[in-house]
Amino acid sequence: EKEIFVASKTYCPYCHAALNTLFQKMNVPKSKVLVLQLNEMKDGVDIQAALYQLNGQRTVPNIYINDKHIGGNDDLQELRETGELEELLEPILAN
Ligand code: GSH
């Protein structure tokens, strides 16, 4: 079951940083994260437009944790610094 969603682009350094934080720093298993590489998808542009309609954010990474819109890499790093990311990930890492 995927509990984290990251709309990404393969060449985007902010995406790399966000995925590195989740996988390396926070030890989230790959199986918990749905990563969509939009630039590799035929309808990636449409998905990006749909995400903008949903959450007002045009840029990647566009991150959700347990249905909560987190934002981009800046937002993720801020949550990590305040300890809120650890709290959000707790139920995901527990099962
Ligand atoms: N402050 C943002 C963050 O931390 O996530 C920066 C994200 C950003 O600038 N991403 C670029 C982007 O989405 C790609 S590296 N550009 C528009 C696009 O690709 O449609």
PDB file of C-alpha atoms and ligand atoms in Angstrom:
ATOM      1  CA  GLU A   1       0.000   0.000   0.000  1.00  0.00           C
ATOM      2  CA  LYS A   2       1.405   3.359  -1.046  1.00  0.00           C
ATOM      3  CA  GLU A   3       1.039   5.968   1.659  1.00  0.00           C
ATOM      4  CA  ILE A   4       3.325   8.574   0.169  1.00  0.00           C
ATOM      5  CA  PHE A   5       2.959  10.123  -3.285  1.00  0.00           C
ATOM      6  CA  VAL A   6       5.690  12.073  -5.050  1.00  0.00           C
ATOM      7  CA  ALA A   7       5.140  13.593  -8.473  1.00  0.00           C
ATOM      8  CA  SER A   8       8.700  13.959  -9.733  1.00  0.00           C
ATOM      9  CA  LYS A   9      10.918  14.586 -12.749  1.00  0.00           C
ATOM     10  CA  THR A  10      14.055  12.543 -13.313  1.00  0.00           C
ATOM     11  CA  TYR A  11      16.281  15.602 -13.883  1.00  0.00           C
ATOM     12  CA  CYS A  12      14.891  17.728 -11.031  1.00  0.00           C
ATOM     13  CA  PRO A  13      17.412  18.295  -8.225  1.00  0.00           C
ATOM     14  CA  TYR A  14      14.662  19.201  -5.727  1.00  0.00           C
ATOM     15  CA  CYS A  15      12.997  15.863  -6.499  1.00  0.00           C
ATOM     16  CA  HIS A  16      16.264  14.043  -5.909  1.00  0.00           C
ATOM     17  CA  ALA A  17      16.671  15.846  -2.590  1.00  0.00           C
ATOM     18  CA  ALA A  18      13.116  15.007  -1.497  1.00  0.00           C
ATOM     19  CA  LEU A  19      13.404  11.333  -2.462  1.00  0.00           C
ATOM     20  CA  ASN A  20      16.823  11.136  -0.794  1.00  0.00           C
ATOM     21  CA  THR A  21      15.312  12.540   2.401  1.00  0.00           C
ATOM     22  CA  LEU A  22      12.481  10.016   2.392  1.00  0.00           C
ATOM     23  CA  PHE A  23      14.481   6.939   1.407  1.00  0.00           C
ATOM     24  CA  GLN A  24      17.957   7.558   2.888  1.00  0.00           C
ATOM     25  CA  LYS A  25      17.484   9.950   5.793  1.00  0.00           C
ATOM     26  CA  MET A  26      14.059   8.814   7.025  1.00  0.00           C
ATOM     27  CA  ASN A  27      14.443   5.153   5.954  1.00  0.00           C
ATOM     28  CA  VAL A  28      11.040   4.932   4.304  1.00  0.00           C
ATOM     29  CA  PRO A  29      10.757   1.633   2.387  1.00  0.00           C
ATOM     30  CA  LYS A  30      10.386   1.975  -1.384  1.00  0.00           C
ATOM     31  CA  SER A  31       7.166  -0.055  -1.181  1.00  0.00           C
ATOM     32  CA  LYS A  32       5.443   2.788   0.710  1.00  0.00           C
ATOM     33  CA  VAL A  33       6.085   5.456  -1.901  1.00  0.00           C
ATOM     34  CA  LEU A  34       4.464   5.959  -5.272  1.00  0.00           C
ATOM     35  CA  VAL A  35       6.888   7.990  -7.388  1.00  0.00           C
ATOM     36  CA  LEU A  36       5.553   9.249 -10.718  1.00  0.00           C
ATOM     37  CA  GLN A  37       8.291  10.471 -13.032  1.00  0.00           C
ATOM     38  CA  LEU A  38       6.120  12.886 -14.994  1.00  0.00           C
ATOM     39  CA  ASN A  39       8.678  13.624 -17.700  1.00  0.00           C
ATOM     40  CA  GLU A  40       8.720   9.943 -18.607  1.00  0.00           C
ATOM     41  CA  MET A  41       4.938   9.686 -18.932  1.00  0.00           C
ATOM     42  CA  LYS A  42       2.870  10.337 -22.036  1.00  0.00           C
ATOM     43  CA  ASP A  43       0.242  12.175 -19.943  1.00  0.00           C
ATOM     44  CA  GLY A  44       2.659  13.670 -17.427  1.00  0.00           C
ATOM     45  CA  VAL A  45       1.704  17.212 -18.431  1.00  0.00           C
ATOM     46  CA  ASP A  46      -1.974  16.453 -17.761  1.00  0.00           C
ATOM     47  CA  ILE A  47      -1.155  14.989 -14.367  1.00  0.00           C
ATOM     48  CA  GLN A  48       0.827  18.122 -13.485  1.00  0.00           C
ATOM     49  CA  ALA A  49      -2.159  20.261 -14.543  1.00  0.00           C
ATOM     50  CA  ALA A  50      -4.502  18.106 -12.433  1.00  0.00           C
ATOM     51  CA  LEU A  51      -2.214  18.457  -9.420  1.00  0.00           C
ATOM     52  CA  TYR A  52      -2.250  22.217  -9.882  1.00  0.00           C
ATOM     53  CA  GLN A  53      -6.070  22.146  -9.829  1.00  0.00           C
ATOM     54  CA  LEU A  54      -5.997  20.059  -6.651  1.00  0.00           C
ATOM     55  CA  ASN A  55      -3.386  21.833  -4.599  1.00  0.00           C
ATOM     56  CA  GLY A  56      -2.334  25.014  -6.390  1.00  0.00           C
ATOM     57  CA  GLN A  57       1.237  23.829  -6.880  1.00  0.00           C
ATOM     58  CA  ARG A  58       2.805  23.721 -10.345  1.00  0.00           C
ATOM     59  CA  THR A  59       6.286  22.537  -9.444  1.00  0.00           C
ATOM     60  CA  VAL A  60       7.776  19.140  -8.745  1.00  0.00           C
ATOM     61  CA  PRO A  61       8.306  17.506  -6.363  1.00  0.00           C
ATOM     62  CA  ASN A  62       4.619  17.581  -5.407  1.00  0.00           C
ATOM     63  CA  ILE A  63       4.351  15.502  -2.263  1.00  0.00           C
ATOM     64  CA  TYR A  64       1.501  13.914  -0.322  1.00  0.00           C
ATOM     65  CA  ILE A  65       1.855  11.933   2.908  1.00  0.00           C
ATOM     66  CA  ASN A  66      -1.257  10.006   3.981  1.00  0.00           C
ATOM     67  CA  ASP A  67      -3.545  12.191   1.838  1.00  0.00           C
ATOM     68  CA  LYS A  68      -2.089  15.362   3.349  1.00  0.00           C
ATOM     69  CA  HIS A  69      -0.566  17.730   0.801  1.00  0.00           C
ATOM     70  CA  ILE A  70       2.948  18.549   1.978  1.00  0.00           C
ATOM     71  CA  GLY A  71       4.163  20.768  -0.894  1.00  0.00           C
ATOM     72  CA  GLY A  72       7.617  20.700  -2.450  1.00  0.00           C
ATOM     73  CA  ASN A  73      11.104  19.893  -1.228  1.00  0.00           C
ATOM     74  CA  ASP A  74      11.398  23.152   0.756  1.00  0.00           C
ATOM     75  CA  ASP A  75       8.261  22.223   2.672  1.00  0.00           C
ATOM     76  CA  LEU A  76       9.476  18.670   3.260  1.00  0.00           C
ATOM     77  CA  GLN A  77      12.821  19.900   4.627  1.00  0.00           C
ATOM     78  CA  GLU A  78      11.078  22.378   6.909  1.00  0.00           C
ATOM     79  CA  LEU A  79       8.895  19.586   8.331  1.00  0.00           C
ATOM     80  CA  ARG A  80      12.008  17.516   8.876  1.00  0.00           C
ATOM     81  CA  GLU A  81      13.702  20.313  10.796  1.00  0.00           C
ATOM     82  CA  THR A  82      10.707  20.802  13.099  1.00  0.00           C
ATOM     83  CA  GLY A  83      10.347  17.062  13.721  1.00  0.00           C
ATOM     84  CA  GLU A  84       6.868  17.020  12.163  1.00  0.00           C
ATOM     85  CA  LEU A  85       8.008  14.779   9.326  1.00  0.00           C
ATOM     86  CA  GLU A  86       9.049  12.088  11.787  1.00  0.00           C
ATOM     87  CA  GLU A  87       5.577  12.285  13.360  1.00  0.00           C
ATOM     88  CA  LEU A  88       3.843  12.060   9.995  1.00  0.00           C
ATOM     89  CA  LEU A  89       5.951   9.051   9.025  1.00  0.00           C
ATOM     90  CA  GLU A  90       5.529   7.201  12.321  1.00  0.00           C
ATOM     91  CA  PRO A  91       2.322   5.313  11.400  1.00  0.00           C
ATOM     92  CA  ILE A  92       3.763   4.468   7.977  1.00  0.00           C
ATOM     93  CA  LEU A  93       7.014   3.094   9.386  1.00  0.00           C
ATOM     94  CA  ALA A  94       5.143   1.177  12.092  1.00  0.00           C
ATOM     95  CA  ASN A  95       3.394  -1.183   9.671  1.00  0.00           C
TER      96      ASN A  95
HETATM   97  N1  GSH B   1      10.946  25.367  -4.138  1.00  0.00           N
HETATM   98  C1  GSH B   1      10.578  24.199  -4.917  1.00  0.00           C
HETATM   99  C2  GSH B   1      10.823  22.947  -4.059  1.00  0.00           C
HETATM  100  O1  GSH B   1      11.570  23.038  -3.080  1.00  0.00           O
HETATM  101  O2  GSH B   1      10.236  21.897  -4.351  1.00  0.00           O
HETATM  102  C3  GSH B   1      11.359  24.190  -6.207  1.00  0.00           C
HETATM  103  C4  GSH B   1      10.833  23.149  -7.195  1.00  0.00           C
HETATM  104  C5  GSH B   1      11.185  23.473  -8.644  1.00  0.00           C
HETATM  105  O3  GSH B   1      11.601  24.585  -8.969  1.00  0.00           O
HETATM  106  N2  GSH B   1      11.014  22.464  -9.535  1.00  0.00           N
HETATM  107  C6  GSH B   1      11.167  22.655 -10.951  1.00  0.00           C
HETATM  108  C7  GSH B   1       9.803  22.689 -11.631  1.00  0.00           C
HETATM  109  O4  GSH B   1       8.858  22.041 -11.193  1.00  0.00           O
HETATM  110  C8  GSH B   1      11.924  21.486 -11.590  1.00  0.00           C
HETATM  111  S1  GSH B   1      13.596  21.333 -10.957  1.00  0.00           S
HETATM  112  N3  GSH B   1       9.683  23.470 -12.738  1.00  0.00           N
HETATM  113  C9  GSH B   1       8.439  23.556 -13.461  1.00  0.00           C
HETATM  114  C10 GSH B   1       8.124  22.319 -14.224  1.00  0.00           C
HETATM  115  O5  GSH B   1       8.972  21.419 -14.357  1.00  0.00           O
HETATM  116  O6  GSH B   1       6.994  22.226 -14.712  1.00  0.00           O
END
